[in-house]
Short mmCIF file of C-alpha atoms and ligand atoms in Angstrom, two decimals:
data_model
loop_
_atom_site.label_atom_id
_atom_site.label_comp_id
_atom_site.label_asym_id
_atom_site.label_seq_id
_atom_site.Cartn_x
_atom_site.Cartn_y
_atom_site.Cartn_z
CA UNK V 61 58.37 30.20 -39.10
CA UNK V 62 55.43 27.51 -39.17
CA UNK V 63 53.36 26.12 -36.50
CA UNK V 64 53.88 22.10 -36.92
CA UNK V 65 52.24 20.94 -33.84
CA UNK V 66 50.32 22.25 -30.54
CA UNK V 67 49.92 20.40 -27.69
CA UNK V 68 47.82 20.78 -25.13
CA UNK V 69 49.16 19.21 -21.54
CA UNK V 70 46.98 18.37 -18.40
CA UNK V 71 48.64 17.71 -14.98
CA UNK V 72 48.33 18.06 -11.15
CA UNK V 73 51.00 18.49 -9.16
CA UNK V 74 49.25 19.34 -6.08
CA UNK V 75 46.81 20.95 -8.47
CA UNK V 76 45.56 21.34 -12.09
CA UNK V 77 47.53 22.75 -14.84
CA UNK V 78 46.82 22.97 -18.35
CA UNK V 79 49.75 24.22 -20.56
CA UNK V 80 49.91 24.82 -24.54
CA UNK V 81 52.97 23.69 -26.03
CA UNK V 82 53.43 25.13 -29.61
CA UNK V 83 56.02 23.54 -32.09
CA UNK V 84 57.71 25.27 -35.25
CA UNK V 85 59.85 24.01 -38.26
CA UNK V 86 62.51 26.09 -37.30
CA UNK V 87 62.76 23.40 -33.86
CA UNK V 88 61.60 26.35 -31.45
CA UNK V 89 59.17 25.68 -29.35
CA UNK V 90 56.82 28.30 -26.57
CA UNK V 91 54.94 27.06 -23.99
CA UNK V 92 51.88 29.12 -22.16
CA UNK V 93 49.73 28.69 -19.49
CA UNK V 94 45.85 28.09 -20.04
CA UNK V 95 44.71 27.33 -16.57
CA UNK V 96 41.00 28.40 -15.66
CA UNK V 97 41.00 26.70 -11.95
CA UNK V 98 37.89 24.50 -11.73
CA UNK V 99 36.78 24.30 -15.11
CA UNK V 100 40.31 23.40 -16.80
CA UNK V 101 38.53 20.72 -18.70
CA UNK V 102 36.42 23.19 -20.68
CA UNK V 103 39.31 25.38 -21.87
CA UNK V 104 41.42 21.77 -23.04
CA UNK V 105 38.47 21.51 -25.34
CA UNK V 106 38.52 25.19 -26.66
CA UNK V 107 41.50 24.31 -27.71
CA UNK V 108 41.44 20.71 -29.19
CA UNK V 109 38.34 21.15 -30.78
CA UNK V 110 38.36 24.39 -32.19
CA UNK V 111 41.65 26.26 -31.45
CA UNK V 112 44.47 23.83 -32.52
CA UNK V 113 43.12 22.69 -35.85
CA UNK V 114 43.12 26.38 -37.63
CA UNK V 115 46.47 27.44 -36.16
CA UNK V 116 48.53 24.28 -37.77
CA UNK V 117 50.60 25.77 -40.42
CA UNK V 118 50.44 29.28 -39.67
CA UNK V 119 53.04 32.07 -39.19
CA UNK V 120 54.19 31.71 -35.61
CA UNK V 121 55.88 35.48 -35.80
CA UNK V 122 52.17 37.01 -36.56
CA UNK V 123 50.99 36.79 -32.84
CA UNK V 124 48.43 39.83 -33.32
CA UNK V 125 46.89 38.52 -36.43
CA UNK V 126 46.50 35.29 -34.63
CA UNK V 127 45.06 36.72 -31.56
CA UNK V 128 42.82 38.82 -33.64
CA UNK V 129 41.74 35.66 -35.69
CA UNK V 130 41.08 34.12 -32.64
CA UNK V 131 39.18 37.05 -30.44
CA UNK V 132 37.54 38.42 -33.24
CA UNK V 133 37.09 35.06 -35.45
CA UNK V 134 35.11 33.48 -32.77
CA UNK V 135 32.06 35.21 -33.22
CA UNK V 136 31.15 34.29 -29.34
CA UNK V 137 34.49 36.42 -28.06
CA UNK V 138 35.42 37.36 -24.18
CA UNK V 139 34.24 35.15 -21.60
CA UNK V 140 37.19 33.18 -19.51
CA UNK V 141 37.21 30.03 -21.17
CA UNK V 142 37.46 31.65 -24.55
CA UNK V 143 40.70 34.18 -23.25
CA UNK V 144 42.42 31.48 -21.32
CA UNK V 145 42.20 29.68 -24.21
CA UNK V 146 43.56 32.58 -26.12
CA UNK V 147 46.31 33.34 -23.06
CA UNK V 148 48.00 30.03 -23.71
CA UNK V 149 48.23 30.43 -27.86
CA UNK V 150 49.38 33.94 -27.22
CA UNK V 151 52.26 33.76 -24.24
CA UNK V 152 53.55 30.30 -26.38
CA UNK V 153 54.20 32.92 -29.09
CA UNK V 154 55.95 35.55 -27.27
CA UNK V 155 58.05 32.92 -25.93
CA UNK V 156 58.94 31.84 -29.58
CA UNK V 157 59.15 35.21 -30.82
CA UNK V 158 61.77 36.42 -27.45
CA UNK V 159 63.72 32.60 -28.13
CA UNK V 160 64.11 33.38 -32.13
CA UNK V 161 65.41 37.74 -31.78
CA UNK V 162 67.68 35.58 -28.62
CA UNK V 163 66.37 37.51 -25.57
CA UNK V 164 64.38 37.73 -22.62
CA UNK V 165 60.50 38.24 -23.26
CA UNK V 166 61.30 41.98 -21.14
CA UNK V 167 63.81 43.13 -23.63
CA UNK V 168 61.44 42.64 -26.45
CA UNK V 169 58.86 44.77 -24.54
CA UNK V 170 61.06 47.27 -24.58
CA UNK V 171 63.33 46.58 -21.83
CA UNK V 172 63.43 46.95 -17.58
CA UNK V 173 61.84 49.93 -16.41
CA UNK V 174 63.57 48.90 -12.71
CA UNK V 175 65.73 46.25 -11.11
CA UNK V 176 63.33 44.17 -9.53
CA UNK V 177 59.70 43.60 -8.96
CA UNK V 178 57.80 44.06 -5.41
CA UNK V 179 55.95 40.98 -4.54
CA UNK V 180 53.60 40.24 -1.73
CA UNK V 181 52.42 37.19 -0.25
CA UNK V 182 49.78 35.89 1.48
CA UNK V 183 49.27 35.57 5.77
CA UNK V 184 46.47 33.68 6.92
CA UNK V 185 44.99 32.73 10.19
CA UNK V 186 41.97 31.15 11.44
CA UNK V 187 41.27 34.17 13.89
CA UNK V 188 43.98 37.51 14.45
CA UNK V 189 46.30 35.67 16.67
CA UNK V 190 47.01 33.44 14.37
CA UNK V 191 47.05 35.55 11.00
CA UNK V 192 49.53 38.07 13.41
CA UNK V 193 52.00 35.11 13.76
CA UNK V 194 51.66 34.21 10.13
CA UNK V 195 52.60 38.07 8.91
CA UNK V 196 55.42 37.69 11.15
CA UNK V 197 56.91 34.73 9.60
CA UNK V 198 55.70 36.37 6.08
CA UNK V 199 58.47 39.10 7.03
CA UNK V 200 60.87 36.90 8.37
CA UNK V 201 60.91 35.53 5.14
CA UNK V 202 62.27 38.66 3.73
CA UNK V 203 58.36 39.67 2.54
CA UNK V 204 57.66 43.58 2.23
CA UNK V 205 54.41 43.27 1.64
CA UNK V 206 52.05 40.60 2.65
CA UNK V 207 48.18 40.04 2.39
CA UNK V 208 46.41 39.72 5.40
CA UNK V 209 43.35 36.99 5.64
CA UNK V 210 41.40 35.87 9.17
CA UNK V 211 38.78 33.21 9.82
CA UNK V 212 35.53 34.88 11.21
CA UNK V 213 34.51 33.84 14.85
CA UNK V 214 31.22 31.44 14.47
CA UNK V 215 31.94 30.89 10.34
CA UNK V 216 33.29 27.88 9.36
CA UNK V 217 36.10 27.71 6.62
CA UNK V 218 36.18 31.69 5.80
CA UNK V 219 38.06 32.16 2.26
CA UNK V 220 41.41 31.87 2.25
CA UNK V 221 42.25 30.07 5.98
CA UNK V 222 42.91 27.29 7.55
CA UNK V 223 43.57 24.18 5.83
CA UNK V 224 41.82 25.69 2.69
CA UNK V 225 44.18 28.74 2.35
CA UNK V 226 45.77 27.22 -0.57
CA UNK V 227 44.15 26.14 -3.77
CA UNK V 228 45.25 22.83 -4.16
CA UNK V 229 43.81 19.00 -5.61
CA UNK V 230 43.36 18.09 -2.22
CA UNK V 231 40.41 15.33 -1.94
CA UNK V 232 37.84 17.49 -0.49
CA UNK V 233 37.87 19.49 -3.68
CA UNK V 234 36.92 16.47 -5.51
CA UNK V 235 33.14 18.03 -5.32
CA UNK V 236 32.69 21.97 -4.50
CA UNK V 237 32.84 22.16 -1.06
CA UNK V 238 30.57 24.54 1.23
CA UNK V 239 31.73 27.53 3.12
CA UNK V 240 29.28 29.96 5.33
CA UNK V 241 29.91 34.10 5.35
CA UNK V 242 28.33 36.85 7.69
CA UNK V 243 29.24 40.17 6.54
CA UNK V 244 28.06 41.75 9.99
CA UNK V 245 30.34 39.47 11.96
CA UNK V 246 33.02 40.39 9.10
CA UNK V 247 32.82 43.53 8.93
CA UNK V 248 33.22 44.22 12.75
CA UNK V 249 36.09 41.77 13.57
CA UNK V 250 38.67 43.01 10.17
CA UNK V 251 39.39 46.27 11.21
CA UNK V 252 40.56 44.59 14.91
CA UNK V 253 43.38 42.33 12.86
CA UNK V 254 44.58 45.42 10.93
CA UNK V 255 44.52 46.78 14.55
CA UNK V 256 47.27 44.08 16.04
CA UNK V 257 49.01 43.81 13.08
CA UNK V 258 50.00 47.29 12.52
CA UNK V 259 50.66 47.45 16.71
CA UNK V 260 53.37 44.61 16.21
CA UNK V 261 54.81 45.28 12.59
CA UNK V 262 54.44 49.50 12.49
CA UNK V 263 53.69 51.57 9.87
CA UNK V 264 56.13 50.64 6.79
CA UNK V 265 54.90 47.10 6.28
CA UNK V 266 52.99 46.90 2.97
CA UNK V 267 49.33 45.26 3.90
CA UNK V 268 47.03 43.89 1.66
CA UNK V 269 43.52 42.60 2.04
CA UNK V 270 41.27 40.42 -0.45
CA UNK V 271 37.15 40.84 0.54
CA UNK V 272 36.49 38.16 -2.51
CA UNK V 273 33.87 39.95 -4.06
CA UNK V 274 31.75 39.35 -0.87
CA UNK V 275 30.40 43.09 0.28
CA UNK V 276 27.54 45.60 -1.37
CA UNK V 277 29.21 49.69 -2.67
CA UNK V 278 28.09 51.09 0.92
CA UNK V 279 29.48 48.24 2.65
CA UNK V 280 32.99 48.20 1.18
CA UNK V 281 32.86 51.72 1.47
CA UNK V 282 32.49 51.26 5.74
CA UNK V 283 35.42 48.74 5.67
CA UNK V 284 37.27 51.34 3.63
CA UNK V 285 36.75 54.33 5.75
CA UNK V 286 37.21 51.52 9.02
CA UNK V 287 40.29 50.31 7.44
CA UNK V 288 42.06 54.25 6.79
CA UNK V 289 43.83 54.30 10.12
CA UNK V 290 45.79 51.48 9.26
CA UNK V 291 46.59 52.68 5.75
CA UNK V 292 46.12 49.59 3.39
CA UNK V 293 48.03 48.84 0.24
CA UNK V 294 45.19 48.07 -1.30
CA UNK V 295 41.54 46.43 -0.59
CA UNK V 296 40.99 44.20 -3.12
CA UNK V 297 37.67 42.90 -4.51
CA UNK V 298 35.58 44.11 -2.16
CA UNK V 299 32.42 44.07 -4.13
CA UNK V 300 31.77 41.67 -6.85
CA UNK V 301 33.05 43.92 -10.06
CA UNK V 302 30.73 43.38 -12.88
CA UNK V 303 29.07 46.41 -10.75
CA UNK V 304 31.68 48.85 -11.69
CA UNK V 305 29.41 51.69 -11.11
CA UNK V 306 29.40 50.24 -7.69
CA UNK V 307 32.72 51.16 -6.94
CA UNK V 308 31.56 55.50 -7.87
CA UNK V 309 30.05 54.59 -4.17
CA UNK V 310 33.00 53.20 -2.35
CA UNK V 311 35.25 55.96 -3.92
CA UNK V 312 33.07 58.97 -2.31
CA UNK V 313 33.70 58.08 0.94
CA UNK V 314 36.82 56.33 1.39
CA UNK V 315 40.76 56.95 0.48
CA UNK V 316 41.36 53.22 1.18
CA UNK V 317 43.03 52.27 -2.20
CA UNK V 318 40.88 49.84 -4.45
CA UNK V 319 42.14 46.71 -6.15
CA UNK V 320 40.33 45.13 -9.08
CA UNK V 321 40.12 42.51 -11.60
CA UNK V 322 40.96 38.87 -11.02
CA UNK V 323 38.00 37.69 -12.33
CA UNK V 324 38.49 40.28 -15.78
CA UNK V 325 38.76 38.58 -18.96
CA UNK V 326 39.24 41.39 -21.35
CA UNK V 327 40.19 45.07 -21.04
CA UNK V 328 36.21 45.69 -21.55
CA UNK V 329 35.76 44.66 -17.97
CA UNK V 330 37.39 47.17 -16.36
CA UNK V 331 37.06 50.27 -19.05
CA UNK V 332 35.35 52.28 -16.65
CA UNK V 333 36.90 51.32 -13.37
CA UNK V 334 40.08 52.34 -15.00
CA UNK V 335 38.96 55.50 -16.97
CA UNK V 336 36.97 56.85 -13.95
CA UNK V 337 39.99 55.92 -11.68
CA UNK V 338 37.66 54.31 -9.54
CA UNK V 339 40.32 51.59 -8.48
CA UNK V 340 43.98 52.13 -8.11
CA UNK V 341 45.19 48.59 -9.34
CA UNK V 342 44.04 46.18 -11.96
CA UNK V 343 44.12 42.71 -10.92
CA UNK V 344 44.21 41.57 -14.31
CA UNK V 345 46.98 38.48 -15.16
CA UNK V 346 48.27 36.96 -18.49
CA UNK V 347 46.33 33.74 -18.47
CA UNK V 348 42.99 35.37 -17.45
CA UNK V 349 43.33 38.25 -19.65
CA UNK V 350 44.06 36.64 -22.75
CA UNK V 351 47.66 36.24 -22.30
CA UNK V 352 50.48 39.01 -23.29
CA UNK V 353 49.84 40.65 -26.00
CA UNK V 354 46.36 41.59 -23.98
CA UNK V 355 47.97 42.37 -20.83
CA UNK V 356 50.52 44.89 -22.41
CA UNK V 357 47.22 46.57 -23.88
CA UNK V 358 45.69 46.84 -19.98
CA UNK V 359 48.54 47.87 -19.07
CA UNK V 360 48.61 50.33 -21.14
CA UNK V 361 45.43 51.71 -20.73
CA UNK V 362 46.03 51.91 -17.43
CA UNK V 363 49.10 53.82 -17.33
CA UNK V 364 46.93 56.85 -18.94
CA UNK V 365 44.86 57.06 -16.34
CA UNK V 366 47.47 56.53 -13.22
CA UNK V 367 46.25 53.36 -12.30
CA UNK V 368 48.80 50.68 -11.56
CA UNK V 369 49.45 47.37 -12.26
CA UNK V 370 49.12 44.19 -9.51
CA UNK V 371 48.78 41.50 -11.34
CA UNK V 372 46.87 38.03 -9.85
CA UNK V 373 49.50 35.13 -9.16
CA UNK V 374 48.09 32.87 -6.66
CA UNK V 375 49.30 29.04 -6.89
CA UNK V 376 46.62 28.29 -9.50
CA UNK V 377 48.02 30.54 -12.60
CA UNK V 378 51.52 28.39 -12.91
CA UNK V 379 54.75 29.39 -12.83
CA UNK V 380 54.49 30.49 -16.81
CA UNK V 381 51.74 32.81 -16.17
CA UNK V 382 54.15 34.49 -13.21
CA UNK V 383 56.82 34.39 -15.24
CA UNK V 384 55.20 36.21 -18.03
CA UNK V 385 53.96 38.68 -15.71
CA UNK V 386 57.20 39.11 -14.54
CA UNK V 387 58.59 40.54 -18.00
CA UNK V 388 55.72 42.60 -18.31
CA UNK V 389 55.91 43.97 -14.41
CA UNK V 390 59.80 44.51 -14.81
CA UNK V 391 58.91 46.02 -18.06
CA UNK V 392 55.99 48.19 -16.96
CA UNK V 393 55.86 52.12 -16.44
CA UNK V 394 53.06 51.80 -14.20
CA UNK V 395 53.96 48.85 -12.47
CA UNK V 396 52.56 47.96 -8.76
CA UNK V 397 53.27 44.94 -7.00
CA UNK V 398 53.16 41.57 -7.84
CA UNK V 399 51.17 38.74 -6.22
CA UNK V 400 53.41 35.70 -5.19
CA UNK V 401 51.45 33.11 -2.99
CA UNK V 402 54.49 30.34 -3.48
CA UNK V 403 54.70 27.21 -5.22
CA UNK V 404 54.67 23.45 -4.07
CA UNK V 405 57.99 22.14 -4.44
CA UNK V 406 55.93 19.48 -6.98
CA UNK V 407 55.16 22.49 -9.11
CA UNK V 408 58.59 23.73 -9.20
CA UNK V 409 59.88 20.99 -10.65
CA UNK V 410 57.28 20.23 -13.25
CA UNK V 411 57.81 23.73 -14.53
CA UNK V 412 61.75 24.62 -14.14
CA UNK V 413 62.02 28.19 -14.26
CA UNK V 414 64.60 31.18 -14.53
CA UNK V 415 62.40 33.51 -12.64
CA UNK V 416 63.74 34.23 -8.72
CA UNK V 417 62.69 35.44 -5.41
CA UNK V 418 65.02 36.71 -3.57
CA UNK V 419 64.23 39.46 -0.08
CA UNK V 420 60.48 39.75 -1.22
CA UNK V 421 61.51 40.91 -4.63
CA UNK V 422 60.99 38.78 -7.73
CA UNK V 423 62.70 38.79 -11.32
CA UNK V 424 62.00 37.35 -14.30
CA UNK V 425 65.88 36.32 -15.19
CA UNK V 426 67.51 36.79 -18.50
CA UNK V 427 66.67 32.97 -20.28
CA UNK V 428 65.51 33.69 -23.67
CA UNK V 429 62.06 33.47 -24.32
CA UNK V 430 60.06 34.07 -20.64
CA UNK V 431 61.91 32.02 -19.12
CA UNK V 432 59.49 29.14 -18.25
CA UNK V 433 59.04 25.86 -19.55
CA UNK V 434 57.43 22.13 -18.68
CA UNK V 435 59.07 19.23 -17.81
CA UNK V 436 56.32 16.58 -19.58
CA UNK V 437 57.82 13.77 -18.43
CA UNK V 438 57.24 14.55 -14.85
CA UNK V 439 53.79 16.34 -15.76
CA UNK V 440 52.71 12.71 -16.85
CA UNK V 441 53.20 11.91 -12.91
CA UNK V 442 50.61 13.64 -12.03
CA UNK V 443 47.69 13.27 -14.01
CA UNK V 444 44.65 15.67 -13.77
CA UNK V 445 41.63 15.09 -10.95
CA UNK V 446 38.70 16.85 -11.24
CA UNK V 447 38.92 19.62 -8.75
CA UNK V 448 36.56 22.35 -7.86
CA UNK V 449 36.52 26.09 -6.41
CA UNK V 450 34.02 26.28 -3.18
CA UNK V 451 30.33 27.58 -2.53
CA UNK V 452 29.79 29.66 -0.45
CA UNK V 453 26.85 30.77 1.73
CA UNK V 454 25.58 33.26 3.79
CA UNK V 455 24.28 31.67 6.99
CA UNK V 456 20.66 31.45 6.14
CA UNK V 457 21.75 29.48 3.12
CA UNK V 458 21.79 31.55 0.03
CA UNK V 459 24.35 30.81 -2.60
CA UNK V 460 26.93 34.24 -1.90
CA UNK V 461 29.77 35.22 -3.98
CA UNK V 462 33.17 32.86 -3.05
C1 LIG E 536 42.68 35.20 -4.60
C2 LIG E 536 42.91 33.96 -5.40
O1 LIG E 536 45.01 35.50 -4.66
C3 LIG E 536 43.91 36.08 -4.67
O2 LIG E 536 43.76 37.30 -4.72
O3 LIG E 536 41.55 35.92 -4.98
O4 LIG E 536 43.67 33.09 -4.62
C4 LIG E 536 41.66 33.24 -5.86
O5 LIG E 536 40.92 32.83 -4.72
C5 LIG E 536 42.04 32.04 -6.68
O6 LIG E 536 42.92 32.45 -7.71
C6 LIG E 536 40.80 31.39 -7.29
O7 LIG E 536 41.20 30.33 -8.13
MG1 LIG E 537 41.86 38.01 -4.96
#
């Protein structure tokens, strides 16, 4: 089976997308998501300029010797332009290869481990009251688990609230915009919201909290021990990870369990997070980490060392990159939960979809292939607007991890 064409498609609905569209003689075709949120322009011309052009007329079934050619041909490999690049070559080939044996991408993984896959979702406020109301709807929703995010009295615009809680296009993106952090008024007003919402949801609601990379080792290790009484899910990010020694720290003196890896490209990034066990789930997703055939490999690595999966799916990896986590989480021996922060009903329809929600549990559904593909006449409705990530700052002004 040949690769004839490979297209590389840019839209926005209600945020940017890039997708790679790969074409075959034999008329399949797989789609896979590239998206790198804020710099999607950079990994379009990875691909056009030096991606596309060697892959034209290759085997389509050889999707490790192409990801090899690709990681290891580049001279200049890991790096998140580079694997998102890769992601979207790589999870258009599964979907080929899973459309050609006539399956779903799950079966060809070697089939469900379970019969459905634990999401959470995210619950936001700008102070406690508000982020207690939002859980409460979260669960009324059918949630089980649900991340928990407050604004910070006297900061302005704290990750993750208010009008900014969801990464979209929206015009004030249209330059980075400027948010202000205090860890000292952070650190003391968290443990309060964990507080009131464990008093008015009890003890067998799954919480989840994201730090964003914000807080030094001895610092997430006080939120960690703070945080114990109200028995977390996980804390995720809580210091910026290329310091994985850092997290030797936060492990001594907290049971708090430790999410990790968003922001990993390859499996190199988290080697001795996992192999120490110094976090108990890997953020890692299929776009970010260089798309399936590199996930299955975290995956696996982290299954030897008891360390399960939780893979990233906020609104900015698109509904291919869930639903090729989805075959891999249903798949997965050491699968963990699944991050599900919703879709715009724009989204939806630009990329149909067989995957489901249904009761705060997802599934990938039985389409051939992973299930996921892009409707490009509708994608040509909304075309691409430059759109940033913010800055943040601590309140004295220096630039601070977002
Ligand atoms: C967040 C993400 O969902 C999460 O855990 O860290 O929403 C993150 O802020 C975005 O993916 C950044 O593009
Ligand atoms: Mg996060």
């Amino acid at each position: 089976m040949k690769i004839t064409d490979i297209k590389v498609i840019v839209c926005s609905p209600g945020r940017n997308f890039v997708t790679v569209k790969i074409m075959t003689d034999q008329g399949l075709y797989g789609v896979g998501d590239a998206t790198l949120n804020g710099r999607e322009k950079a990994v379009v011309a990875y691909l056009e300029e030096h991606v596309i052009p060697c892959l034209i007329g290759r085997d389509a079934s050889r999707i490790e010797e192409i990801w090899n050619y690709l990681y290891r041909g580049a001279y200049w490999r890991r790096g998140p332009v580079t694997m998102c690049a890769i992601a979207g070559i790589d999870t258009a080939l599964w979907d080929i290869k899973a459309k050609a044996a006539n399956m779903p991408l799950y079966q060809l993984l070697g089939g469900a481990s379970r019969e459905h896959v634990l999401a959470y979702t995210h619950a936001q406020g700008t102070d406690i009251a508000e982020c207690v109301d939002a859980v409460g709807a979260r669960l009324g929703e059918g949630f089980k688990a649900v991340r928990c995010q407050t604004g910070i009295p006297g900061l302005r615009d704290v990750y993750g609230t208010g009008k900014y809680s969801v990464t979209t296009n929206a015009a004030q993106d249209a330059m980075p915009r400027e948010e202000s952090w205090s860890t000292p008024k952070y650190l003391s007003y968290v443990p309060g919201l964990f507080d009131r919402v464990r008093a008015e949801f009890g003890e067998d609601v799954h919480l989840l909290h994201d730090t964003h990379h914000r807080l030094t080792p001895i610092e997430a290790a006080r939120l960690g021990k703070d945080l114990e009484p109200y028995r977390l899910f996980w804390l995720e990010d809580s210091v910026a990870a290329e310091h994985q020694e850092g997290f030797r720290l936060i492990r001594q003196h907290t049971t708090t369990p430790l999410a990790v890896g968003e922001v990993f490209n390859t499996i190199w990034d988290a080697r001795l997070l996992i192999e120490e066990q110094l976090i108990d789930y890997i953020r890692m997703t299929v776009v970010h980490a260089g798309g399936v055939s590199a996930m299955r490999r975290v995956m696996d690595f982290a299954a030897v060392y008891n360390v399960r999966t939780g893979c990233h799916g906020a609104m900015d990896m698109s509904p291919i990159c869930l639903g090729a986590n989805l075959h891999l989480d249903l798949w997965a021996p050491n699968f963990g939960i699944q991050e599900y922060s919703g879709y715009l009903p724009e989204i939806e329809e630009v990329f149909p979809h067989a995957w489901s929600l249904s009761e705060g549990m997802l599934h990938p559904g039985d389409a051939i292939g992973h299930g996921v593909d892009i409707d490009e006449k509708l994608a040509k409705k909304y075309p691409y607007q430059r759109a940033y990530l913010p800055v943040n700052r601590l309140e004295d002004g220096t630039p601070w991890h977002w």
